[in-house]
Short mmCIF file of C-alpha atoms in Angstrom, two decimals:
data_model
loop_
_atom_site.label_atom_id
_atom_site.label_comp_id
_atom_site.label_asym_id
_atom_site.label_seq_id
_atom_site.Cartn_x
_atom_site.Cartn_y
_atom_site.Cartn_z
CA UNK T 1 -20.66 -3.06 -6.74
CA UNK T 2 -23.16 -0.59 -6.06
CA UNK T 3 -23.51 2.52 -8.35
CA UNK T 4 -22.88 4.90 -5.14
CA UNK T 5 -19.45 3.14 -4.87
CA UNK T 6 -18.89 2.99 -8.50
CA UNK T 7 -19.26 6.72 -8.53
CA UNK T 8 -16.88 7.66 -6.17
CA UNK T 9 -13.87 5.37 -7.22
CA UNK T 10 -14.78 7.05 -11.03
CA UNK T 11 -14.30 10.31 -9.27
CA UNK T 12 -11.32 8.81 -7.54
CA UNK T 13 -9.55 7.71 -10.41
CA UNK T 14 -9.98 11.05 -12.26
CA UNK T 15 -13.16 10.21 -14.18
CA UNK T 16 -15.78 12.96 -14.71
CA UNK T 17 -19.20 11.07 -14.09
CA UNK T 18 -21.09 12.94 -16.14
CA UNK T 19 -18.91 13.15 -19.45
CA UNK T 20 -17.31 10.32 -19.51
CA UNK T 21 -19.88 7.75 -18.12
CA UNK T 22 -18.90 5.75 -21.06
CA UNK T 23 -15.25 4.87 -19.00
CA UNK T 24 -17.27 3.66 -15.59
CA UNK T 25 -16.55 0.38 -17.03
CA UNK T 26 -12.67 0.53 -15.72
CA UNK T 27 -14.50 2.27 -12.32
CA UNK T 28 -16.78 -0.78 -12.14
CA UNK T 29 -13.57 -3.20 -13.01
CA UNK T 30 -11.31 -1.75 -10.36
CA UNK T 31 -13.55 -2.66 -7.74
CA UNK T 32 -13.91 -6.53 -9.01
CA UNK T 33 -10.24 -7.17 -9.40
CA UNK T 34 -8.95 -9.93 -7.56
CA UNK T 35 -6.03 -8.92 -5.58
CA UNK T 36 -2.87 -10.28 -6.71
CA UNK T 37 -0.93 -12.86 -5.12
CA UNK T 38 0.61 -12.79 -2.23
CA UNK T 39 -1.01 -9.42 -1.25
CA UNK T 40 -3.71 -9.26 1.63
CA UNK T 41 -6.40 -6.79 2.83
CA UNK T 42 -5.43 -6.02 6.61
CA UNK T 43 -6.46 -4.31 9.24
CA UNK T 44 -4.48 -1.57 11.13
CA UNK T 45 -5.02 -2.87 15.27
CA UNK T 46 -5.03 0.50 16.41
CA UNK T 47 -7.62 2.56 14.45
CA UNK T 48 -9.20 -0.62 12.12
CA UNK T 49 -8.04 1.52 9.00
CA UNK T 50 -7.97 -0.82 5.87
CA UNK T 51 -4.31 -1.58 4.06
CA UNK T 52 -3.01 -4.05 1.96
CA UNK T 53 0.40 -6.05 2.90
CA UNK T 54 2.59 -8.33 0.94
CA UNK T 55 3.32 -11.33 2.69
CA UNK T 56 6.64 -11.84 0.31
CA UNK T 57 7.98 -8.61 0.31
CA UNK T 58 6.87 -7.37 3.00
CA UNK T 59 5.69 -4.05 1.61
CA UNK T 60 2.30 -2.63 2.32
CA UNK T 61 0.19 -0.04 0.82
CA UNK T 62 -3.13 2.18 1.41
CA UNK T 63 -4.33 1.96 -1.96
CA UNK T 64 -5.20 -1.44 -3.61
CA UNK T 65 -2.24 -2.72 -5.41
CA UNK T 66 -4.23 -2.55 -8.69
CA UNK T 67 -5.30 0.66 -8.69
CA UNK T 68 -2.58 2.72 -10.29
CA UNK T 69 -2.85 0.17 -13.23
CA UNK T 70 -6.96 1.14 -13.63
CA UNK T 71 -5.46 4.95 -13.29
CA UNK T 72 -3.32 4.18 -16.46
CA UNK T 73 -5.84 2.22 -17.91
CA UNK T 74 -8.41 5.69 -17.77
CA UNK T 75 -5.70 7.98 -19.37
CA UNK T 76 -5.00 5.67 -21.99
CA UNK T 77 -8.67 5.58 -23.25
CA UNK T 78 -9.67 8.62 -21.92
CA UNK T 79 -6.52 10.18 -24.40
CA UNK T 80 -7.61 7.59 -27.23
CA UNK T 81 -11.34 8.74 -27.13
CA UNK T 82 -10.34 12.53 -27.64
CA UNK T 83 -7.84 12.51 -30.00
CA UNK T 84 -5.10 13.24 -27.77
CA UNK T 85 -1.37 11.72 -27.77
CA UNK T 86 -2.10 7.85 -26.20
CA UNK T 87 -0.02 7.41 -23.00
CA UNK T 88 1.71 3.51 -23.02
CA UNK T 89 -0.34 1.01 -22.29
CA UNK T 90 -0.87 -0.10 -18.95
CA UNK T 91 1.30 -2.16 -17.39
CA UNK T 92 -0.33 -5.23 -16.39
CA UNK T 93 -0.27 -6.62 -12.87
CA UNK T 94 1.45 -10.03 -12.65
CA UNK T 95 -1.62 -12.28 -11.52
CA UNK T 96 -4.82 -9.98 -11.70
CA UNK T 97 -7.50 -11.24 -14.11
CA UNK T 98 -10.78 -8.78 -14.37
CA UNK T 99 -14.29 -10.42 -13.91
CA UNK T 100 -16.23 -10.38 -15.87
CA UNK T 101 -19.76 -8.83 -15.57
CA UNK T 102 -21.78 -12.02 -14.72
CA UNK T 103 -18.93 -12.84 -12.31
CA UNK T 104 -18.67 -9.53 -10.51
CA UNK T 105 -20.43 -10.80 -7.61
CA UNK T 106 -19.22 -14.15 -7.46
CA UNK T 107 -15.45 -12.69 -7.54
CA UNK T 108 -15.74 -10.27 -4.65
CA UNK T 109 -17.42 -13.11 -2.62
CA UNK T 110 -14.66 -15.82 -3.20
CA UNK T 111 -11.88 -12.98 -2.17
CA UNK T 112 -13.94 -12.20 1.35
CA UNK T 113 -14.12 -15.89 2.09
CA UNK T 114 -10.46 -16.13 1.04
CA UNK T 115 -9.08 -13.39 2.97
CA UNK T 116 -11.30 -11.79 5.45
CA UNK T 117 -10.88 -8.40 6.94
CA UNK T 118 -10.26 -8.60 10.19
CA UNK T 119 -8.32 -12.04 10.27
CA UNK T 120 -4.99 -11.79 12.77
CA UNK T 121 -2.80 -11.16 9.72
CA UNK T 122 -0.07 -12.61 12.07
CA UNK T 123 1.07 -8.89 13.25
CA UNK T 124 0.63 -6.03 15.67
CA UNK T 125 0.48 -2.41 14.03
CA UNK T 126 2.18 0.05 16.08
CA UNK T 127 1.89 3.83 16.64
CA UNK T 128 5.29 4.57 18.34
CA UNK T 129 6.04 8.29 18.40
CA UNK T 130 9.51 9.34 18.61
CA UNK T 131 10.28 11.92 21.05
CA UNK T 132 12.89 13.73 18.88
CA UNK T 133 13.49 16.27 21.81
CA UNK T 134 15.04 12.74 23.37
CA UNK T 135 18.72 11.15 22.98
CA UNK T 136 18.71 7.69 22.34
CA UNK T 137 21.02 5.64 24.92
CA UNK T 138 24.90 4.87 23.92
CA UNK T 139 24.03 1.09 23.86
CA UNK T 140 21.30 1.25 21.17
CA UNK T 141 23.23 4.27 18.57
CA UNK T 142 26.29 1.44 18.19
CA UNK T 143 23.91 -1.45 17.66
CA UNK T 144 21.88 0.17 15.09
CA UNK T 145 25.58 2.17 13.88
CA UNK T 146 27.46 -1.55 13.52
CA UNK T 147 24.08 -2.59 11.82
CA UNK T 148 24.26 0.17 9.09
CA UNK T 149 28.13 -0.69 8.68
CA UNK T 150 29.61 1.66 10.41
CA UNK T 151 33.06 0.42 12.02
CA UNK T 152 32.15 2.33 15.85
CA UNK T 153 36.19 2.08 16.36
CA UNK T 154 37.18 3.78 13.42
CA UNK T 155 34.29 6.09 12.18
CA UNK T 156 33.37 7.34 15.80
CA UNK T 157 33.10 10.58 13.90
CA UNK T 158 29.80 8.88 11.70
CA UNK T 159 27.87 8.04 14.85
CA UNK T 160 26.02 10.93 14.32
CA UNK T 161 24.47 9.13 11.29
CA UNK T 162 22.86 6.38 13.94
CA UNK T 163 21.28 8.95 16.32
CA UNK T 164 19.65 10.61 13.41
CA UNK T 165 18.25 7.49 12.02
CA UNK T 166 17.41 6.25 15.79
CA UNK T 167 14.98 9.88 16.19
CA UNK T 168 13.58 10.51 12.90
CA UNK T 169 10.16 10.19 12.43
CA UNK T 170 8.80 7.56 10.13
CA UNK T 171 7.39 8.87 6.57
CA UNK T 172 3.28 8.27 6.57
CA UNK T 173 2.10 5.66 5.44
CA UNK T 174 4.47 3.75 7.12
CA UNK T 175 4.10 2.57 10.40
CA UNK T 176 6.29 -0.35 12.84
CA UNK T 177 5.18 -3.50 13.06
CA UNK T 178 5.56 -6.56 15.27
CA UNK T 179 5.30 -10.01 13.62
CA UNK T 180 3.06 -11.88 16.41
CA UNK T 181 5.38 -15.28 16.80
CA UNK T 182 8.47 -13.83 17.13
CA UNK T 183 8.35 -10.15 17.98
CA UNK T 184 10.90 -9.00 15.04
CA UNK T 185 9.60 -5.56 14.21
CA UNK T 186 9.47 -4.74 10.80
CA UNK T 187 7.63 -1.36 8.04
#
């Protein structure tokens, strides 16, 4: 990676460029770290805004799955170089091996080629805004109350629970999406 971009992520990551240039190395690692299996870099379909999904579990993320590990990784030598109390190691991501520095290059070539930005990931991002000022119909608070477990016979009283759930707002960074061969909508 460039020193411009090297820069920044230090700064990202908490590292002060100018006393601790001696730590760029976990700056300079973070951005050569293969991505672990079975995440993948997508794209958001509505504003092109990078994020990374996992194809198992579903989950997806803004920041690079590895980078809380090279945030650890900083504090623990960071602490060791000045004496301080040494936080636990880092834990190591299942599947991530670092290049090294006469791979650097090759590394971040093979992941483009491998998984390029851009690629239908297989799924429509959407940005659906609740109207909370709006009731959700009677047909759709029993669906999604039977789905949460809620007996709509006996616990009429809990349907309140499904309306609430039906209008709330999702929590950024999460946003709905639509897988592209079937339509089930999934976070």
């Amino acid at each position: 990676p460039d020193e411009t971009s090297v820069l920044a992520y230090a700064e990202w990551l908490g590292i002060d460029t100018d006393t601790d240039a001696d730590l760029l190395w976990i700056a300079r690692a973070g951005l050569t770290v293969q991505l672990p299996f079975p995440w993948k870099p997508c794209e958001a379909v509505d504003d092109g805004e990078l994020f990374y999904f996992n194809f198992e579990t579903r989950e997806s993320v803004w920041d690079h799955p590895c980078d809380e590990y090279h945030r650890q990784l900083f504090a623990h030598k960071w602490a060791k170089k000045y004496g301080l109390p040494v936080p636990t190691d880092p834990t190591p991501i299942a599947g991530v091996t670092h290049a090294s520095a006469n791979k650097q290059k090759a590394a971040q070539n093979a992941m483009r080629v491998a998984v390029p930005i851009g690629e239908d990931p297989g799924f429509r991002v959407h940005e659906k805004i609740i109207d909370q000022s709006q009731e959700p119909d009677e047909t759709s608070v029993l669906a999604y109350a039977e789905w949460l477990g809620i007996d709509t016979d006996t616990d009429a009283d809990l349907l309140w629970i499904a309306r609430a759930g039906l209008t709330v707002q999702l929590p950024f960074p999460w946003k709905p999406c639509e897988a592209v061969d079937d339509g089930e909508l999934f976070y």
